[in-house]
PDB file of C-alpha atoms and ligand atoms in Angstrom:
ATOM      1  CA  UNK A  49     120.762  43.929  75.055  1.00 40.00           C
ATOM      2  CA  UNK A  50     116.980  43.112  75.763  1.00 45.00           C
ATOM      3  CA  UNK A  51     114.942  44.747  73.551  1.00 45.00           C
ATOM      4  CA  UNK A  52     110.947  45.557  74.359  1.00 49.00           C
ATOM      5  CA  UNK A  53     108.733  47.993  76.605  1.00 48.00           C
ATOM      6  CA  UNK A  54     107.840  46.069  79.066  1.00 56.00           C
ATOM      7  CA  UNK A  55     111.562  45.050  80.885  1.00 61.00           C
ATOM      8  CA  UNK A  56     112.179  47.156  83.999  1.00 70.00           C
ATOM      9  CA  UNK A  57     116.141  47.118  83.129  1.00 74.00           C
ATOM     10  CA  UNK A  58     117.116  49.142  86.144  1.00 87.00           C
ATOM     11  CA  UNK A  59     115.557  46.058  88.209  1.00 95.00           C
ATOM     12  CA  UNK A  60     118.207  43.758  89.457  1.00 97.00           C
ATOM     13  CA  UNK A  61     118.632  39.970  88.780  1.00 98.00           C
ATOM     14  CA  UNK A  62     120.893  37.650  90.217  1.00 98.00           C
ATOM     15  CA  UNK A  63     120.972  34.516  87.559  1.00 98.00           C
ATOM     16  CA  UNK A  64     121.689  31.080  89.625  1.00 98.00           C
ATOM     17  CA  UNK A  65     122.686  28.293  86.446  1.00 97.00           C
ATOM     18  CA  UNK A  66     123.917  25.119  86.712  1.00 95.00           C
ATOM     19  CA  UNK A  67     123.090  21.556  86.277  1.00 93.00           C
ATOM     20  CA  UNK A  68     120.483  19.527  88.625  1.00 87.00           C
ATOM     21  CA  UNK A  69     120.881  18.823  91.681  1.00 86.00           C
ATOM     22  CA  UNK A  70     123.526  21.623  92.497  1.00 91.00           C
ATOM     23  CA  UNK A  71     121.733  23.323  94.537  1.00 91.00           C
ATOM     24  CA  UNK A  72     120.554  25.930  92.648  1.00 93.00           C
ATOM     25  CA  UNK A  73     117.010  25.444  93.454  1.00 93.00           C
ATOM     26  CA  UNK A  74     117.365  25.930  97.570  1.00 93.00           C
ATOM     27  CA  UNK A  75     120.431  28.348  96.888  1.00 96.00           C
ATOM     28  CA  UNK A  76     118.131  30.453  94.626  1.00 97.00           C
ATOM     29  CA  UNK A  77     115.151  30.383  97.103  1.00 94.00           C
ATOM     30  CA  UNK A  78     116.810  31.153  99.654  1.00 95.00           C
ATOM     31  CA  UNK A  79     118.915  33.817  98.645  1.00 97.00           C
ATOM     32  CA  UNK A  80     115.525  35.362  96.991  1.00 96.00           C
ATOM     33  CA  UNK A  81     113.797  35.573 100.669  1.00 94.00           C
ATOM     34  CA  UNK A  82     116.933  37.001 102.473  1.00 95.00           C
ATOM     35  CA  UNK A  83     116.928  39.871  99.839  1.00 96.00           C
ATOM     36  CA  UNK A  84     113.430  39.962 100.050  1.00 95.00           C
ATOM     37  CA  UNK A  85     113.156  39.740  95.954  1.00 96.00           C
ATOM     38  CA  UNK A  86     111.223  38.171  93.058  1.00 95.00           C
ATOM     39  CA  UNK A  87     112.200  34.448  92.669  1.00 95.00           C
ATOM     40  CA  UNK A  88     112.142  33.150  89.044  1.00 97.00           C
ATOM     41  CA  UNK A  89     112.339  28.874  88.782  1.00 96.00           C
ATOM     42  CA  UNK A  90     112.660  28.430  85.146  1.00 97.00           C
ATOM     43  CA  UNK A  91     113.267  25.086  85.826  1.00 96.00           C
ATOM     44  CA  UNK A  92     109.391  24.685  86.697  1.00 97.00           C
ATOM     45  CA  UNK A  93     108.088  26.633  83.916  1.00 97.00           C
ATOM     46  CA  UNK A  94     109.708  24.136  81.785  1.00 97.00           C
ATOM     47  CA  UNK A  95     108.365  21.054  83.589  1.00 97.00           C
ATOM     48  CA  UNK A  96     104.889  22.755  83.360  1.00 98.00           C
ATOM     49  CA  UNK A  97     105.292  22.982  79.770  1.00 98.00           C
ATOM     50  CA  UNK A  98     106.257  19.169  79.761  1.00 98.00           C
ATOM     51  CA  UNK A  99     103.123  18.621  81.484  1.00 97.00           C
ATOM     52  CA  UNK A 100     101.157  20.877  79.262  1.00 97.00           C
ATOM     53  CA  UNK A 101     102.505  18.185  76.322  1.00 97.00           C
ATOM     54  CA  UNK A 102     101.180  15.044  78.130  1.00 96.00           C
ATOM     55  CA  UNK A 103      98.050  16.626  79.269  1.00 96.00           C
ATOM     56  CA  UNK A 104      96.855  17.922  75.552  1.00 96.00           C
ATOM     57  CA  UNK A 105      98.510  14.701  73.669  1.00 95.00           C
ATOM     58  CA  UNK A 106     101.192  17.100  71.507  1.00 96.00           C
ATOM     59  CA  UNK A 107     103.746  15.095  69.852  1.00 95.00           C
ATOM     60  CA  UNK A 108     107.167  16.131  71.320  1.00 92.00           C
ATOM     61  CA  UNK A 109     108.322  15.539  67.782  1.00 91.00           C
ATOM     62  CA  UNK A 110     106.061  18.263  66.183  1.00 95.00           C
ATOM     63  CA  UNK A 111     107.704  21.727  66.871  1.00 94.00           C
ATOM     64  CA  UNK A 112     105.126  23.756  65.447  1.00 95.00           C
ATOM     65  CA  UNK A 113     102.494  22.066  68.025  1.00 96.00           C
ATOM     66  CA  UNK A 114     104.995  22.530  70.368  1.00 97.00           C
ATOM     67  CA  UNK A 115     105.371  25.877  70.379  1.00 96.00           C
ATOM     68  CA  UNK A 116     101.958  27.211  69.868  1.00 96.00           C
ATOM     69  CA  UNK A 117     100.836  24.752  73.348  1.00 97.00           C
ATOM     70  CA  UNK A 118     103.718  26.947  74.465  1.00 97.00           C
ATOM     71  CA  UNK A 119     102.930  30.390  73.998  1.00 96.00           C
ATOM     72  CA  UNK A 120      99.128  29.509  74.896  1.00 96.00           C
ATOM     73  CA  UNK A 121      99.048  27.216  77.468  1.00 97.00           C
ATOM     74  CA  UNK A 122      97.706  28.414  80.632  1.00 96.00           C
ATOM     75  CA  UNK A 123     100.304  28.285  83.425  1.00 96.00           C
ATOM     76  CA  UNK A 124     100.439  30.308  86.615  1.00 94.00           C
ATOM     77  CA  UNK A 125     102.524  30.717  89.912  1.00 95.00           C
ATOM     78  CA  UNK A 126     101.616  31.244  93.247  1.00 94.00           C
ATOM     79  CA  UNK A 127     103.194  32.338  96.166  1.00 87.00           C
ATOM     80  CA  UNK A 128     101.519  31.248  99.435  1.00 84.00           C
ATOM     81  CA  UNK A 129     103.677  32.262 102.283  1.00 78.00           C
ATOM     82  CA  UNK A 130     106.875  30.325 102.012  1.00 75.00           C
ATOM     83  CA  UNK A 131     106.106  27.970  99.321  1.00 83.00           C
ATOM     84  CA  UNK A 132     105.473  28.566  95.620  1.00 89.00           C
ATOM     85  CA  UNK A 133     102.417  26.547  94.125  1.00 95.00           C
ATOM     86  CA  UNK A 134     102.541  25.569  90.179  1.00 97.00           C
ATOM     87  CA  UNK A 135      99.015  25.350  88.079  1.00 97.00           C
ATOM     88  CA  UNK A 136      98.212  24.055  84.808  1.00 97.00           C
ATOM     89  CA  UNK A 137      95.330  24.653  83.638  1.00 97.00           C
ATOM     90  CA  UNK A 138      93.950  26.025  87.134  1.00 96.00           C
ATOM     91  CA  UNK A 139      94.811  22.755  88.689  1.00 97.00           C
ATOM     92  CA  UNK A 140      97.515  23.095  91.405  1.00 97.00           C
ATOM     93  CA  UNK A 141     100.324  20.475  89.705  1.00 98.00           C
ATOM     94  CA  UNK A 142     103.627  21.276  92.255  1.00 96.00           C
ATOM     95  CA  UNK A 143     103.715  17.926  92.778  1.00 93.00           C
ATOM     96  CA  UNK A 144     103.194  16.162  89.506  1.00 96.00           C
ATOM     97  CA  UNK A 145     106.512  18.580  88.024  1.00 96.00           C
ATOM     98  CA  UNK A 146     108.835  17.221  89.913  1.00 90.00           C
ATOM     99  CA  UNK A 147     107.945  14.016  89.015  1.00 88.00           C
ATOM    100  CA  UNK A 148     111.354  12.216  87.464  1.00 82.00           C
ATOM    101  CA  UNK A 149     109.549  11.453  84.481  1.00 88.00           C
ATOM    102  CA  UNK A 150     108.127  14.701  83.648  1.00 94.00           C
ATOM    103  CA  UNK A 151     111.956  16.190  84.214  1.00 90.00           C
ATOM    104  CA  UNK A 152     113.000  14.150  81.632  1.00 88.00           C
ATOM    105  CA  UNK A 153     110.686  15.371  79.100  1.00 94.00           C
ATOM    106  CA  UNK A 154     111.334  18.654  80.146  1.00 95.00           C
ATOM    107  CA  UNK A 155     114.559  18.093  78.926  1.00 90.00           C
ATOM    108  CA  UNK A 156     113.838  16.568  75.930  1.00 92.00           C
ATOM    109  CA  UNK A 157     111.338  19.507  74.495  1.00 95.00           C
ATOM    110  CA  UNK A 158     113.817  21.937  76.110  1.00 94.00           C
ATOM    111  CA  UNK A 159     116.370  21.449  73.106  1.00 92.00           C
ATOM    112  CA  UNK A 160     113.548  22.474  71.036  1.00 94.00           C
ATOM    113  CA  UNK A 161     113.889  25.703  69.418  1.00 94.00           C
ATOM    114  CA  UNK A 162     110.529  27.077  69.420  1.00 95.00           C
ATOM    115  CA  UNK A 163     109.591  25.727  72.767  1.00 96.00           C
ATOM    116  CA  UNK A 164     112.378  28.022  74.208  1.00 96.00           C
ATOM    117  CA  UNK A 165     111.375  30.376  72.297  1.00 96.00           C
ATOM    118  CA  UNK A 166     108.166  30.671  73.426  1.00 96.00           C
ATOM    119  CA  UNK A 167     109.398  30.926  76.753  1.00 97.00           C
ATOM    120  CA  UNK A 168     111.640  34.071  76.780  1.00 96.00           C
ATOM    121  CA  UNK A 169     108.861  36.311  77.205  1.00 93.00           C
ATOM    122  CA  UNK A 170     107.127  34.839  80.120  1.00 95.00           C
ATOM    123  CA  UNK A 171     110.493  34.710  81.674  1.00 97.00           C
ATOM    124  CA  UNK A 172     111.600  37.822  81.398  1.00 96.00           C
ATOM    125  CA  UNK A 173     108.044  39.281  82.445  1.00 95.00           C
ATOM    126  CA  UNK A 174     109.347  37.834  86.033  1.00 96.00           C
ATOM    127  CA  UNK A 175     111.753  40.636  86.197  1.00 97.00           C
ATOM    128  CA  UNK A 176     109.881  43.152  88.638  1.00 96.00           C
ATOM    129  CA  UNK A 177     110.934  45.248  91.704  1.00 96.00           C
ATOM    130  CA  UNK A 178     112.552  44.792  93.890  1.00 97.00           C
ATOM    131  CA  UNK A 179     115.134  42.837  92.015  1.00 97.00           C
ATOM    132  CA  UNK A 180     114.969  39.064  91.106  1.00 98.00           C
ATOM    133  CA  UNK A 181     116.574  36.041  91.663  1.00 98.00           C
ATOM    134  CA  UNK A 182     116.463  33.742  88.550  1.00 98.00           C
ATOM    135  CA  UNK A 183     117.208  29.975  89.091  1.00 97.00           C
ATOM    136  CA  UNK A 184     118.029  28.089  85.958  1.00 96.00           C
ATOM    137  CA  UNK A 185     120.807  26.914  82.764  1.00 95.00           C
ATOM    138  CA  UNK A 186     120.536  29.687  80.639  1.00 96.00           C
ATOM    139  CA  UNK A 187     119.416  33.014  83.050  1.00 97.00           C
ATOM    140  CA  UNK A 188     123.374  34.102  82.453  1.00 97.00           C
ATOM    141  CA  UNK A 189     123.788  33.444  79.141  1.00 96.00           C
ATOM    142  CA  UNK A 190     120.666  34.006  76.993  1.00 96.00           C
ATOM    143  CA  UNK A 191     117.371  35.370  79.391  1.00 97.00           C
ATOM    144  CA  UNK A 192     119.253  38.039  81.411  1.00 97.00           C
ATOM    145  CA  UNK A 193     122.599  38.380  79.978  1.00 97.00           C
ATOM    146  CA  UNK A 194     122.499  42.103  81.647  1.00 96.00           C
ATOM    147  CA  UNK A 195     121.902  40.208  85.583  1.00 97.00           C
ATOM    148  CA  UNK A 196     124.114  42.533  87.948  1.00 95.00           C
ATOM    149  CA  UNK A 197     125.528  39.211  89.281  1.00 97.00           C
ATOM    150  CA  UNK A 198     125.776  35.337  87.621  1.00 98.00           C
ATOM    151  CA  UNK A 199     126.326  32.052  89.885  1.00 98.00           C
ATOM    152  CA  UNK A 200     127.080  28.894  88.157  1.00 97.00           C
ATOM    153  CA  UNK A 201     126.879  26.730  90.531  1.00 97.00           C
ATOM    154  CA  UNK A 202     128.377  22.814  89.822  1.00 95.00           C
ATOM    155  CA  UNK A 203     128.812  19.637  91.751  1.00 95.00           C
ATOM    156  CA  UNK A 204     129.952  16.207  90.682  1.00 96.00           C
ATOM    157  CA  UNK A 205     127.201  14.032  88.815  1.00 95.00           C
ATOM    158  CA  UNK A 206     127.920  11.161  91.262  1.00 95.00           C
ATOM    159  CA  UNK A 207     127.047  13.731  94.454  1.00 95.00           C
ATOM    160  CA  UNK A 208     123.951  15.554  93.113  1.00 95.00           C
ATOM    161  CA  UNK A 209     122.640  11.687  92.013  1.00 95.00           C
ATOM    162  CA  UNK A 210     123.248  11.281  95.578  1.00 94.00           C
ATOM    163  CA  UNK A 211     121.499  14.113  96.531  1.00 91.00           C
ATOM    164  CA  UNK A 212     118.370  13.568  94.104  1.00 88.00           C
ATOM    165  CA  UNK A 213     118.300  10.060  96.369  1.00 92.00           C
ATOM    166  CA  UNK A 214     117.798  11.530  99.632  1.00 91.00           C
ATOM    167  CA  UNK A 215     115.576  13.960  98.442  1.00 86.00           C
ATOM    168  CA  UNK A 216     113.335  11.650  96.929  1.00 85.00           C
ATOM    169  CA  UNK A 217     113.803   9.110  99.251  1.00 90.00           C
ATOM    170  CA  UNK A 218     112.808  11.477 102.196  1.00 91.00           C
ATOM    171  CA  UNK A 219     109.441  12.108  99.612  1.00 83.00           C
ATOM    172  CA  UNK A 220     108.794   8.208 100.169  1.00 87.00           C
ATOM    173  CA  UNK A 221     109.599   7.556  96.272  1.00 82.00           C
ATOM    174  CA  UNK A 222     110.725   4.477  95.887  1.00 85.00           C
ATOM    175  CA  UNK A 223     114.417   5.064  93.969  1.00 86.00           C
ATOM    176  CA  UNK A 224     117.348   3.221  92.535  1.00 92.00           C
ATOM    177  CA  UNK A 225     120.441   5.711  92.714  1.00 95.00           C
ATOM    178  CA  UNK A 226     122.077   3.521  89.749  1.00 95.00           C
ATOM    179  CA  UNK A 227     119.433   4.660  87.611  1.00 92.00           C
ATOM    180  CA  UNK A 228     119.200   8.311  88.807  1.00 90.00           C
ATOM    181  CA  UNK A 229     122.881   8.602  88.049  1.00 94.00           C
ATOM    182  CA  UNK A 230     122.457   7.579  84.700  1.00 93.00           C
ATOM    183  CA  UNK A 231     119.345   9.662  84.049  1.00 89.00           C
ATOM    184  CA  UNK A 232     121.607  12.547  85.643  1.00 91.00           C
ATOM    185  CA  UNK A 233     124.088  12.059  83.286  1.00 92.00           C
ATOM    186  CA  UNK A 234     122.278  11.615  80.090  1.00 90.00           C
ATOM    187  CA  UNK A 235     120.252  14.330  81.133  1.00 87.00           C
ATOM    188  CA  UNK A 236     123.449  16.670  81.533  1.00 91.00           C
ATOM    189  CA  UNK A 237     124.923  15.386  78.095  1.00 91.00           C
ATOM    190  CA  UNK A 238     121.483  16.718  76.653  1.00 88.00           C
ATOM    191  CA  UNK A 239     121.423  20.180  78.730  1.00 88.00           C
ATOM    192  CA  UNK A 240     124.944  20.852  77.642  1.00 91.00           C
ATOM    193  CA  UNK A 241     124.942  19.536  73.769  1.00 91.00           C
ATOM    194  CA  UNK A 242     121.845  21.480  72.626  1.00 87.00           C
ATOM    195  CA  UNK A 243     122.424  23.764  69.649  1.00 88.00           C
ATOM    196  CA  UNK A 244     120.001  26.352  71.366  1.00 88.00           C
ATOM    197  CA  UNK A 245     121.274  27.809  74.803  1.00 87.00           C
ATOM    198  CA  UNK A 246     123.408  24.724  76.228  1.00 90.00           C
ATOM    199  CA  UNK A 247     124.085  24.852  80.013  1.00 92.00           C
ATOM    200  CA  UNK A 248     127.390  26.341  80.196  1.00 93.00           C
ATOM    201  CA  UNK A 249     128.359  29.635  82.768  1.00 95.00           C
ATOM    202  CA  UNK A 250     128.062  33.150  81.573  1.00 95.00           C
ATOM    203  CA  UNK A 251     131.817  34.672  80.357  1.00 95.00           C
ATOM    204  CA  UNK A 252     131.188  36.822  83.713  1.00 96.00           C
ATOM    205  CA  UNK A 253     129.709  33.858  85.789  1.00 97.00           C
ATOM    206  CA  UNK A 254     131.565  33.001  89.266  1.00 97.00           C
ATOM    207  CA  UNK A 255     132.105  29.332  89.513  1.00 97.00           C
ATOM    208  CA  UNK A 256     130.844  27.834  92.793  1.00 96.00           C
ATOM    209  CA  UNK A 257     131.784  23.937  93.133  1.00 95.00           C
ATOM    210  CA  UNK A 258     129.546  22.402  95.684  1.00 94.00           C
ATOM    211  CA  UNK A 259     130.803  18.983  95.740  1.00 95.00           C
ATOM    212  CA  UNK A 260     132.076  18.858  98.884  1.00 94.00           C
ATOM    213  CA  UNK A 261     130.222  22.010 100.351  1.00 94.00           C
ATOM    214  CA  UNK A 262     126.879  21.834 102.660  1.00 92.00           C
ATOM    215  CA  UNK A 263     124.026  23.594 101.595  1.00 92.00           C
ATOM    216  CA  UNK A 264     125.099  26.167 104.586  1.00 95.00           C
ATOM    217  CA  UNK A 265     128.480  26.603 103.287  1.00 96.00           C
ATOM    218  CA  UNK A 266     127.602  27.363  99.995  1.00 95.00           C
ATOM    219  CA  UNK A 267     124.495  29.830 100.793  1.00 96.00           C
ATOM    220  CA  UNK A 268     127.067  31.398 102.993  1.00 96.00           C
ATOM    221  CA  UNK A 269     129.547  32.080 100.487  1.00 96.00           C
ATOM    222  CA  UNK A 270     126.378  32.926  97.741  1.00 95.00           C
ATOM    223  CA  UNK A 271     125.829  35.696 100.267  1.00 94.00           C
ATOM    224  CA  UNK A 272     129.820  37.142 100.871  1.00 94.00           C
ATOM    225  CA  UNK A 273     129.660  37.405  97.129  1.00 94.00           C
ATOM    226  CA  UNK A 274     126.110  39.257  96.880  1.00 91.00           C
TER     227      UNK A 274
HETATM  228  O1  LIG B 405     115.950  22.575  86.864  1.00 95.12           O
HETATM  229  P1  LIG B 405     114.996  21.481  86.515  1.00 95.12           P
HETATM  230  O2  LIG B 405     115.543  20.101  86.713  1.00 95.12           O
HETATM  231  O3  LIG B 405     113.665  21.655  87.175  1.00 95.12           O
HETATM  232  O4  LIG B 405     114.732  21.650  84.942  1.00 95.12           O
HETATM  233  C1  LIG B 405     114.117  20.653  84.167  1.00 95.12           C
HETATM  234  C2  LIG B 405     114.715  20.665  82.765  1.00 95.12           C
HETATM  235  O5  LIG B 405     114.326  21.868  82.104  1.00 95.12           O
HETATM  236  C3  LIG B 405     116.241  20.658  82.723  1.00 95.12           C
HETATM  237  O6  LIG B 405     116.792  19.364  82.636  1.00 95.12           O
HETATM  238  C4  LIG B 405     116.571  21.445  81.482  1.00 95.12           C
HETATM  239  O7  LIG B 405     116.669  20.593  80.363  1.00 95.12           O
HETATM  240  C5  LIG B 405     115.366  22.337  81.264  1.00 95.12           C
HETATM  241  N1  LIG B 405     115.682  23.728  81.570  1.00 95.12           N
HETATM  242  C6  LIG B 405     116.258  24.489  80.580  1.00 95.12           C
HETATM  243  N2  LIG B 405     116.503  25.806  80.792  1.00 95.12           N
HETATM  244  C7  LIG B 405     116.204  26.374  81.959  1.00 95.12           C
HETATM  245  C8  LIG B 405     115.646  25.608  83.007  1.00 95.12           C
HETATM  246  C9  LIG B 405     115.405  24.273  82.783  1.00 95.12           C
HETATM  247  O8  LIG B 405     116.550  23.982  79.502  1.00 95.12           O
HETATM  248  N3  LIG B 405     116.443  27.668  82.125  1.00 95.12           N
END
């Protein structure tokens, strides 16, 4: 049970885990604006913490450092219209996050103990009426564990490389999908190996497999189970 004054626990959340490049991300936004709720991408909040790590020079070998740029750093969302922007700092960095480079060091300081740590609250502070729809590995497991409903949703590492290829293709990113796959994998192999809330689905999680689903087909059946 969550513990602490400040958690509206009769305020809904819907956790969305899984790995990148499921879908989550589009499933979760979506399904956020149909309900008309709070939409929480945790993913993000760690990317602006990766950013937060190149920007002030923090060794991503020093925990301590780590998690005190954590818990101080200044980071904010905003929601203009349809589209969320992310700042640093002020700045507005929504671009620079998804960045390839910064995911992977996302990654890398997400195994960290204290750096997770130090996220929990300003998760959690997310949860506000309506409800809440919270897009990430561990919403299920660790940052909601209470969330009226969990989606893990999964796809083959070859298709979401695939995926991740369009996508950035369609950005104008010069890619090589050899290379994303392998990232993809190694990246997985981290996210699910961690000692401190690996990706894995909630006891209570339904399994959605998108590997051979549209994006329409599987916000479709998101919604028949909401
Ligand atoms: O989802 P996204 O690719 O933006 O997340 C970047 C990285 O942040 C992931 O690879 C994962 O290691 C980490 N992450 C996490 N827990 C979350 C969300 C993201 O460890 N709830």
């Amino acid at each position: 049970m969550i513990t602490g004054p400040d958690y509206p626990h009769e305020v809904e959340v819907i956790a969305v885990d899984g790995p990148g490049g499921s879908g989550k991300g589009t499933i979760s936004q979506r399904l956020a604006e149909h309900l008309g709720w709070n939409l929480l991408d945790s993913g993000a909040l760690y990317r602006l913490t990766a950013l937060a790590v190149i920007k002030n020079n923090v060794d991503p070998k020093d925990e301590s450092g780590l998690q005190s740029m954590a818990t101080a750093m200044d980071i904010r969302f905003e929601v203009c219209g349809s589209h969320t922007r992310a700042l640093l700092d002020g700045s507005d960095v929504s671009d620079r996050i998804r960045l390839e480079e910064v995911g992977v060091l996302a990654s890398k300081i997400a195994a960290i103990a204290g750096v997770r740590a130090a996220l929990v609250e300003r998760q959690r502070r997310f949860r506000q009426p309506p409800g809440l729809v919270a897009d990430g590995r561990d919403m299920g497991t660790v940052i909601f564990p209470d969330a009226k409903l969990k989606i893990f949703l999964t796809a083959s590492a070859e298709i979401r490389a695939q995926r991740r290829y369009k996508q950035l293709k369609d950005k104008g990113e010069s890619v090589n999908l050899t290379r994303l796959f392998r990232e993809i994998k190694a990246r997985d192999v981290r996210d699910q190996s961690r000692r401190i809330a690996p990706l894995r689905p909630a006891e209570d999680a339904v399994i959605i497999d998108s590997t051979n689903l549209n994006i329409e087909e599987v916000f479709n059946k998101v919604c028949g189970i909401v």
